[in-house]
Amino acid sequence: MFRTMRRKNQILSQQENITILQKATSGTLALLGDDNYTYAIPLSYVYHDNKIFFHCAKTGHKIDAINKHNKVSFCVIAQDTIVPEKYTTYFKSVIVFGTAHILENESEKRNAIEIFAEKYSPQQKEGRLKEIDREFKQLCMIELNIEHISGKQAIELTKQNKRQI
């Protein structure tokens, strides 16, 4: 169903992919938007239990696109170091494929936003819970159920890692 990567020696392990998804703070969600144009939007997210959660307004392009066609991809760039003298970049990135849906169940929605808020304000429990309570009614939480994860790094990083072993 999902394509295999051509440059197999540059593939990141599943654990490396998950580590990147856990540590990164932003990625780009790609959807099928208006008139079948691809719609890609950068956003903050949290990875938890093989799912990705993000929040947004209850209306707008993103919500319309998800309601129309829920198959999405999500890309995170963990490293992008430009190496001008070698005419390349040393990169690490992960792409996720899956289905997105709006969390309608209030307890699922609250659980998701609390996990999200803890990632971005880990030392501010009281404040983040107050903020969640204040914004909860107008908040929309999206859950991306992951079907496939693929990660890749620059060949130079692959070679570097082999030398360190």
XYZ file of N, CA, C and O in Angstrom:
660
model
N 0.817 -1.200 0.000
C 0.000 0.000 0.000
C 0.859 1.261 0.000
O 0.608 2.177 -0.751
N 1.866 1.309 0.863
C 2.753 2.466 0.903
C 4.044 2.115 0.175
O 4.544 1.002 0.288
N 4.567 3.071 -0.536
C 5.791 2.840 -1.306
C 6.972 2.557 -0.383
O 7.068 3.111 0.699
N 7.876 1.729 -0.878
C 9.110 1.497 -0.136
C 10.127 2.543 -0.582
O 10.112 2.997 -1.733
N 10.980 2.911 0.331
C 11.977 3.937 0.031
C 13.052 3.363 -0.892
O 13.520 2.246 -0.686
N 13.442 4.134 -1.892
C 14.474 3.696 -2.834
C 15.846 3.596 -2.170
O 16.570 2.651 -2.374
N 16.186 4.578 -1.394
C 17.517 4.629 -0.773
C 17.459 3.991 0.612
O 17.475 4.660 1.626
N 17.425 2.678 0.585
C 17.200 1.918 1.816
C 18.268 2.134 2.881
O 17.976 2.028 4.064
N 19.481 2.449 2.476
C 20.545 2.661 3.469
C 20.364 3.978 4.235
O 21.037 4.201 5.236
N 19.451 4.820 3.805
C 19.204 6.091 4.485
C 17.957 6.066 5.363
O 17.615 7.056 5.993
N 17.304 4.916 5.434
C 16.078 4.783 6.220
C 16.408 4.874 7.704
O 17.360 4.274 8.186
N 15.574 5.619 8.416
C 15.675 5.680 9.868
C 14.879 4.524 10.478
O 13.857 4.119 9.921
N 15.326 4.041 11.613
C 14.605 2.966 12.298
C 13.281 3.499 12.838
O 13.102 4.709 12.999
N 12.374 2.588 13.167
C 11.095 2.995 13.757
C 11.327 3.767 15.043
O 10.642 4.742 15.308
N 12.297 3.322 15.858
C 12.561 4.026 17.110
C 13.080 5.439 16.850
O 12.699 6.383 17.536
N 13.957 5.607 15.834
C 14.430 6.960 15.481
C 13.269 7.825 15.013
O 13.184 9.003 15.368
N 12.367 7.252 14.228
C 11.195 7.993 13.760
C 10.354 8.474 14.939
O 9.956 9.640 15.006
N 10.094 7.580 15.867
C 9.271 7.924 17.020
C 9.958 8.971 17.891
O 9.317 9.925 18.347
N 11.261 8.838 18.078
C 12.007 9.829 18.859
C 11.891 11.214 18.225
O 11.669 12.209 18.917
N 12.020 11.274 16.918
C 11.872 12.553 16.215
C 10.467 13.105 16.423
O 10.290 14.285 16.744
N 9.455 12.264 16.265
C 8.074 12.720 16.449
C 7.818 13.184 17.880
O 7.076 14.135 18.106
N 8.453 12.544 18.850
C 8.272 12.945 20.245
C 8.969 14.271 20.548
O 8.444 15.072 21.320
N 10.132 14.511 19.968
C 10.933 15.690 20.318
C 10.561 16.948 19.527
O 10.636 18.052 20.056
N 10.206 16.790 18.274
C 9.940 17.964 17.435
C 8.688 18.686 17.933
O 7.835 18.103 18.611
N 8.592 19.962 17.598
C 7.464 20.764 18.065
C 6.549 21.239 16.936
O 5.469 21.762 17.214
N 6.975 21.070 15.697
C 6.111 21.492 14.594
C 6.328 20.595 13.386
O 7.362 19.959 13.238
N 5.305 20.557 12.552
C 5.365 19.782 11.324
C 4.388 20.378 10.334
O 3.715 21.377 10.616
N 4.296 19.756 9.171
C 3.395 20.239 8.129
C 2.382 19.156 7.804
O 2.746 18.037 7.440
N 1.118 19.511 7.965
C 0.007 18.618 7.663
C -0.410 18.854 6.220
O -0.641 20.001 5.816
N -0.509 17.784 5.441
C -0.921 17.884 4.039
C -2.284 17.223 3.873
O -2.494 16.079 4.289
N -3.194 17.976 3.278
C -4.580 17.549 3.099
C -4.985 17.762 1.645
O -4.328 18.484 0.907
N -6.103 17.189 1.291
C -6.697 17.460 -0.010
C -7.689 18.592 0.195
O -8.725 18.413 0.846
N -7.363 19.773 -0.318
C -8.161 20.963 -0.057
C -9.154 21.291 -1.149
O -9.580 20.428 -1.922
N -9.498 22.558 -1.217
C -10.488 23.044 -2.184
C -10.067 22.736 -3.609
O -8.889 22.851 -3.967
N -11.035 22.359 -4.422
C -10.828 22.058 -5.843
C -9.723 21.033 -6.065
O -9.016 21.057 -7.073
N -9.541 20.131 -5.078
C -8.549 19.060 -5.118
C -7.107 19.556 -5.162
O -6.206 18.833 -5.584
N -6.882 20.795 -4.721
C -5.515 21.278 -4.551
C -4.984 20.750 -3.220
O -5.708 20.710 -2.223
N -3.733 20.385 -3.206
C -3.103 20.000 -1.949
C -3.041 21.222 -1.048
O -2.740 22.327 -1.501
N -3.357 21.022 0.214
C -3.324 22.090 1.207
C -2.383 21.633 2.312
O -2.662 20.644 2.995
N -1.272 22.303 2.463
C -0.287 21.947 3.483
C -0.173 23.099 4.466
O -0.018 24.252 4.064
N -0.249 22.759 5.742
C -0.240 23.798 6.771
C 0.705 23.406 7.910
O 0.633 22.303 8.419
N 1.597 24.339 8.273
C 2.471 24.067 9.420
C 1.681 24.199 10.713
O 0.801 25.049 10.825
N 1.980 23.318 11.668
C 1.280 23.387 12.939
C 2.073 22.727 14.059
O 2.980 21.951 13.821
N 1.698 23.068 15.273
C 2.242 22.421 16.466
C 1.443 21.150 16.700
O 0.267 21.062 16.350
N 2.083 20.175 17.324
C 1.436 18.878 17.505
C 2.039 18.159 18.700
O 3.058 18.577 19.258
N 1.436 17.037 19.043
C 2.015 16.129 20.022
C 1.826 14.703 19.501
O 0.774 14.382 18.933
N 2.866 13.890 19.674
C 2.808 12.469 19.342
C 2.550 11.709 20.637
O 3.241 11.929 21.640
N 1.550 10.810 20.612
C 1.219 10.039 21.810
C 0.503 8.748 21.404
O -0.475 8.803 20.650
N 0.990 7.628 21.877
C 0.358 6.323 21.614
C 0.090 6.074 20.127
O -1.022 5.701 19.735
N 1.091 6.288 19.325
C 1.013 6.073 17.875
C -0.079 6.919 17.205
O -0.673 6.529 16.204
N -0.314 8.088 17.780
C -1.258 9.044 17.202
C -0.630 10.420 17.287
O 0.253 10.670 18.109
N -1.109 11.305 16.440
C -0.695 12.700 16.481
C -1.940 13.528 16.756
O -3.001 13.291 16.161
N -1.797 14.471 17.681
C -2.901 15.354 18.022
C -2.500 16.793 17.729
O -1.360 17.187 17.970
N -3.444 17.561 17.236
C -3.250 18.993 17.077
C -4.588 19.682 17.277
O -5.634 19.038 17.246
N -4.524 20.981 17.515
C -5.762 21.725 17.757
C -5.926 22.805 16.701
O -4.972 23.211 16.037
N -7.156 23.258 16.583
C -7.455 24.309 15.612
C -8.826 24.887 15.939
O -9.491 24.449 16.870
N -9.240 25.842 15.132
C -10.592 26.392 15.251
C -11.587 25.341 14.748
O -11.215 24.410 14.043
N -12.835 25.524 15.101
C -13.860 24.559 14.713
C -14.286 24.680 13.257
O -14.972 23.797 12.743
N -13.926 25.779 12.615
C -14.267 25.958 11.204
C -13.029 26.423 10.459
O -12.101 26.967 11.050
N -13.041 26.207 9.166
C -11.939 26.682 8.332
C -11.515 25.641 7.308
O -12.096 24.547 7.200
N -10.511 26.015 6.551
C -10.029 25.194 5.443
C -9.612 23.799 5.901
O -9.933 22.786 5.279
N -8.870 23.732 7.009
C -8.368 22.457 7.519
C -9.526 21.512 7.868
O -9.522 20.342 7.472
N -10.502 22.027 8.594
C -11.654 21.211 8.996
C -12.447 20.767 7.779
O -12.843 19.602 7.664
N -12.671 21.679 6.842
C -13.390 21.320 5.619
C -12.669 20.214 4.866
O -13.294 19.263 4.381
N -11.348 20.317 4.775
C -10.559 19.323 4.044
C -10.624 17.957 4.728
O -10.787 16.926 4.063
N -10.496 17.940 6.052
C -10.562 16.667 6.790
C -11.942 16.028 6.638
O -12.053 14.810 6.432
N -12.984 16.828 6.718
C -14.335 16.294 6.561
C -14.584 15.756 5.158
O -15.341 14.800 4.972
N -13.933 16.350 4.170
C -14.104 15.929 2.781
C -13.314 14.659 2.476
O -13.793 13.753 1.793
N -12.076 14.604 2.984
C -11.174 13.479 2.675
C -10.200 13.343 3.838
O -9.301 14.168 3.982
N -10.353 12.319 4.641
C -9.599 12.243 5.895
C -8.220 11.601 5.788
O -7.506 11.511 6.787
N -7.813 11.148 4.610
C -6.457 10.621 4.457
C -5.495 11.792 4.343
O -5.691 12.688 3.514
N -4.462 11.774 5.201
C -3.533 12.898 5.285
C -2.101 12.391 5.387
O -1.863 11.204 5.626
N -1.168 13.310 5.237
C 0.224 13.029 5.581
C 0.718 14.180 6.443
O 0.166 15.279 6.434
N 1.751 13.875 7.213
C 2.302 14.845 8.156
C 3.805 14.679 8.144
O 4.313 13.571 8.296
N 4.520 15.769 7.938
C 5.974 15.724 7.792
C 6.653 16.564 8.868
O 6.227 17.689 9.143
N 7.703 16.005 9.459
C 8.508 16.698 10.458
C 9.957 16.692 9.985
O 10.480 15.643 9.598
N 10.582 17.851 10.008
C 12.008 17.958 9.699
C 12.738 18.133 11.015
O 12.544 19.124 11.713
N 13.557 17.146 11.361
C 14.259 17.165 12.640
C 15.621 17.836 12.533
O 16.131 18.369 13.512
N 16.198 17.797 11.358
C 17.515 18.398 11.148
C 17.600 18.855 9.703
O 17.140 18.151 8.804
N 18.196 20.014 9.503
C 18.382 20.540 8.149
C 19.586 21.471 8.182
O 19.439 22.690 8.231
N 20.756 20.879 8.185
C 21.991 21.644 8.265
C 22.551 21.844 6.864
O 22.909 20.865 6.191
N 22.628 23.076 6.440
C 23.169 23.382 5.116
C 24.691 23.259 5.165
O 25.344 23.795 6.057
N 25.235 22.546 4.183
C 26.685 22.381 4.065
C 27.074 22.941 2.693
O 27.137 22.218 1.702
N 27.311 24.278 2.628
C 27.497 24.940 1.338
C 28.662 24.394 0.523
O 28.558 24.252 -0.705
N 29.760 24.073 1.177
C 30.941 23.615 0.438
C 30.743 22.229 -0.187
O 31.471 21.849 -1.095
N 29.720 21.505 0.274
C 29.420 20.186 -0.295
C 28.137 20.216 -1.132
O 27.690 19.176 -1.617
N 27.534 21.401 -1.260
C 26.322 21.576 -2.062
C 25.206 20.630 -1.622
O 24.517 20.020 -2.439
N 25.017 20.531 -0.321
C 24.005 19.616 0.205
C 23.508 20.086 1.563
O 23.962 21.101 2.082
N 22.568 19.344 2.093
C 22.115 19.537 3.468
C 22.197 18.195 4.182
O 21.995 17.145 3.566
N 22.517 18.262 5.456
C 22.476 17.078 6.297
C 21.112 17.111 6.984
O 20.883 17.922 7.868
N 20.218 16.258 6.550
C 18.834 16.313 7.012
C 18.410 15.007 7.673
O 18.982 13.948 7.421
N 17.392 15.133 8.491
C 16.634 14.002 9.025
C 15.180 14.423 8.995
O 14.844 15.521 9.439
N 14.332 13.565 8.460
C 12.911 13.894 8.406
C 12.074 12.631 8.533
O 12.545 11.527 8.264
N 10.848 12.845 8.950
C 9.888 11.756 9.117
C 8.594 12.178 8.451
O 8.163 13.330 8.570
N 7.970 11.234 7.766
C 6.647 11.476 7.204
C 5.701 10.386 7.704
O 6.073 9.224 7.786
N 4.512 10.828 8.077
C 3.479 9.948 8.624
C 2.295 9.980 7.666
O 1.939 11.040 7.153
N 1.705 8.831 7.455
C 0.473 8.727 6.678
C -0.608 8.160 7.582
O -0.336 7.266 8.391
N -1.805 8.660 7.454
C -2.888 8.137 8.270
C -4.198 8.841 7.989
O -4.338 9.553 6.992
N -5.130 8.633 8.904
C -6.444 9.250 8.774
C -6.678 10.199 9.945
O -6.311 9.898 11.081
N -7.267 11.326 9.641
C -7.526 12.349 10.647
C -9.023 12.447 10.904
O -9.827 12.283 9.980
N -9.358 12.698 12.159
C -10.766 12.939 12.481
C -10.866 13.872 13.680
O -9.952 13.972 14.492
N -11.979 14.546 13.738
C -12.261 15.486 14.818
C -12.702 14.684 16.039
O -13.551 13.790 15.929
N -12.121 15.008 17.182
C -12.539 14.347 18.422
C -13.834 14.990 18.911
O -13.855 16.152 19.292
N -14.908 14.226 18.875
C -16.225 14.708 19.294
C -16.490 14.385 20.760
O -17.178 15.133 21.455
N -15.961 13.262 21.246
C -16.151 12.847 22.631
C -15.393 13.812 23.545
O -14.194 14.010 23.387
N -16.099 14.404 24.497
C -15.495 15.441 25.356
C -14.332 14.928 26.184
O -13.349 15.640 26.368
N -14.421 13.707 26.703
C -13.314 13.195 27.519
C -12.087 12.907 26.651
O -10.952 13.156 27.070
N -12.289 12.401 25.440
C -11.166 12.180 24.512
C -10.534 13.512 24.117
O -9.313 13.641 24.052
N -11.377 14.486 23.853
C -10.908 15.824 23.488
C -10.104 16.432 24.635
O -9.007 16.966 24.425
N -10.607 16.347 25.845
C -9.902 16.904 27.015
C -8.581 16.175 27.235
O -7.556 16.796 27.491
N -8.591 14.871 27.141
C -7.355 14.098 27.315
C -6.310 14.530 26.281
O -5.137 14.737 26.617
N -6.728 14.685 25.041
C -5.809 15.070 23.967
C -5.228 16.464 24.199
O -4.017 16.671 24.050
N -6.062 17.433 24.575
C -5.542 18.785 24.778
C -4.642 18.844 26.013
O -3.670 19.591 26.048
N -4.930 18.039 27.017
C -4.058 18.014 28.192
C -2.688 17.434 27.855
O -1.665 17.941 28.314
N -2.655 16.391 27.041
C -1.376 15.820 26.590
C -0.623 16.855 25.761
O 0.583 17.051 25.918
N -1.343 17.525 24.872
C -0.757 18.566 24.026
C -0.173 19.687 24.890
O 0.984 20.080 24.723
N -0.965 20.195 25.805
C -0.539 21.324 26.636
C 0.641 20.958 27.527
O 1.529 21.783 27.761
N 0.671 19.736 28.007
C 1.787 19.304 28.853
C 3.105 19.326 28.086
O 4.152 19.660 28.641
N 3.070 18.995 26.807
C 4.289 19.030 25.991
C 4.860 20.444 25.912
O 6.061 20.646 25.996
N 3.990 21.423 25.743
C 4.440 22.793 25.500
C 4.573 23.626 26.772
O 5.263 24.652 26.752
N 3.935 23.224 27.850
C 4.033 23.946 29.127
C 4.159 22.943 30.271
O 3.299 22.876 31.147
N 5.238 22.164 30.280
C 5.335 21.078 31.268
C 5.388 21.539 32.719
O 4.949 20.806 33.603
N 5.863 22.734 32.978
C 5.997 23.226 34.350
C 4.807 24.084 34.790
O 4.817 24.618 35.893
N 3.808 24.224 33.960
C 2.705 25.148 34.217
C 1.363 24.445 34.345
O 0.370 24.860 33.752
N 1.293 23.388 35.136
C 0.072 22.577 35.184
C -1.172 23.394 35.528
O -2.179 23.320 34.821
N -1.124 24.160 36.585
C -2.304 24.924 36.998
C -2.716 25.910 35.905
O -3.890 26.010 35.550
N -1.770 26.625 35.354
C -2.065 27.606 34.312
C -2.607 26.970 33.048
O -3.571 27.479 32.458
N -2.016 25.857 32.630
C -2.483 25.229 31.388
C -3.875 24.642 31.564
O -4.691 24.686 30.645
N -4.178 24.100 32.741
C -5.520 23.561 32.973
C -6.575 24.669 32.990
O -7.678 24.496 32.469
N -6.223 25.824 33.546
C -7.139 26.980 33.509
C -7.373 27.438 32.070
O -8.498 27.754 31.686
N -6.312 27.481 31.297
C -6.421 27.887 29.889
C -7.290 26.900 29.108
O -8.124 27.299 28.289
N -7.095 25.625 29.364
C -7.922 24.607 28.706
C -9.392 24.813 29.063
O -10.258 24.809 28.185
N -9.673 25.006 30.343
C -11.064 25.229 30.772
C -11.662 26.462 30.097
O -12.808 26.453 29.648
N -10.865 27.525 29.996
C -11.339 28.784 29.413
C -11.642 28.647 27.920
O -12.604 29.213 27.416
N -10.836 27.878 27.194
C -10.944 27.780 25.733
C -11.642 26.516 25.243
O -11.816 26.338 24.036
N -12.023 25.632 26.137
C -12.456 24.288 25.750
C -13.632 24.274 24.778
O -13.639 23.495 23.824
N -14.622 25.117 24.991
C -15.828 25.076 24.141
C -15.535 25.407 22.683
O -16.120 24.817 21.782
N -14.646 26.368 22.442
C -14.356 26.738 21.057
C -13.182 25.972 20.456
O -12.835 26.148 19.303
N -12.612 25.076 21.235
C -11.447 24.292 20.807
C -11.858 23.084 19.983
O -12.828 22.407 20.303
N -11.107 22.823 18.949
C -11.287 21.615 18.144
C -9.985 20.820 18.220
O -8.904 21.372 17.994
N -10.077 19.558 18.565
C -8.907 18.676 18.601
C -9.034 17.659 17.477
O -10.098 17.071 17.275
N -7.934 17.482 16.782
C -7.862 16.521 15.686
C -6.927 15.393 16.097
O -5.855 15.635 16.646
N -7.350 14.169 15.798
C -6.529 12.985 16.046
C -6.136 12.399 14.703
O -6.993 12.141 13.860
N -4.841 12.212 14.508
C -4.335 11.559 13.304
C -3.926 10.148 13.707
O -2.991 9.972 14.489
N -4.657 9.158 13.211
C -4.328 7.750 13.459
C -3.287 7.313 12.435
O -3.565 7.309 11.237
N -2.133 6.965 12.919
C -0.998 6.649 12.049
C -1.149 5.257 11.451
O -1.372 4.282 12.158
N -0.994 5.186 10.137
C -0.994 3.912 9.420
C 0.399 3.531 8.946
O 0.696 2.346 8.800
N 1.238 4.539 8.701
C 2.582 4.260 8.177
C 3.510 5.411 8.543
O 3.117 6.574 8.457
N 4.721 5.067 8.971
C 5.757 6.054 9.284
C 6.999 5.709 8.479
O 7.401 4.546 8.415
N 7.605 6.737 7.903
C 8.834 6.547 7.155
C 9.785 7.699 7.473
O 9.379 8.856 7.457
N 11.026 7.369 7.780
C 12.015 8.395 8.076
C 13.256 8.211 7.234
O 13.605 7.089 6.841
N 13.921 9.316 6.964
C 15.100 9.280 6.100
C 16.102 10.297 6.598
O 15.741 11.332 7.151
N 17.383 9.988 6.370
C 18.446 10.934 6.690
C 19.402 11.049 5.513
O 19.436 10.180 4.636
N 20.181 12.108 5.524
C 21.174 12.338 4.473
C 22.188 11.197 4.458
O 22.524 10.633 5.505
N 22.670 10.863 3.284
C 23.653 9.786 3.145
C 24.896 10.077 3.987
O 25.503 9.162 4.540
N 25.256 11.338 4.115
C 26.431 11.702 4.910
C 26.243 11.332 6.381
O 27.187 10.909 7.054
N 25.029 11.488 6.891
C 24.745 11.111 8.277
C 24.763 9.597 8.443
O 25.221 9.085 9.466
N 24.285 8.887 7.424
C 24.338 7.419 7.451
C 25.779 6.951 7.531
O 26.126 6.098 8.346
N 26.621 7.523 6.685
C 28.052 7.155 6.680
C 28.697 7.510 8.000
O 29.501 6.749 8.542
N 28.363 8.665 8.529
C 28.919 9.122 9.810
C 28.536 8.176 10.944
O 29.358 7.829 11.775
N 27.285 7.731 10.946
C 26.812 6.817 11.980
C 27.528 5.457 11.883
O 27.840 4.858 12.894
N 27.793 4.986 10.667
C 28.496 3.717 10.491
C 29.920 3.798 10.983
O 30.442 2.838 11.538
N 30.556 4.963 10.807
C 31.942 5.143 11.275
C 32.011 5.132 12.804
O 33.000 4.734 13.381
N 30.928 5.571 13.440
C 30.916 5.650 14.915
C 30.673 4.280 15.554
O 30.918 4.111 16.739
N 30.185 3.335 14.783
C 29.885 2.015 15.348
C 31.138 1.196 15.543
O 32.097 1.223 14.962
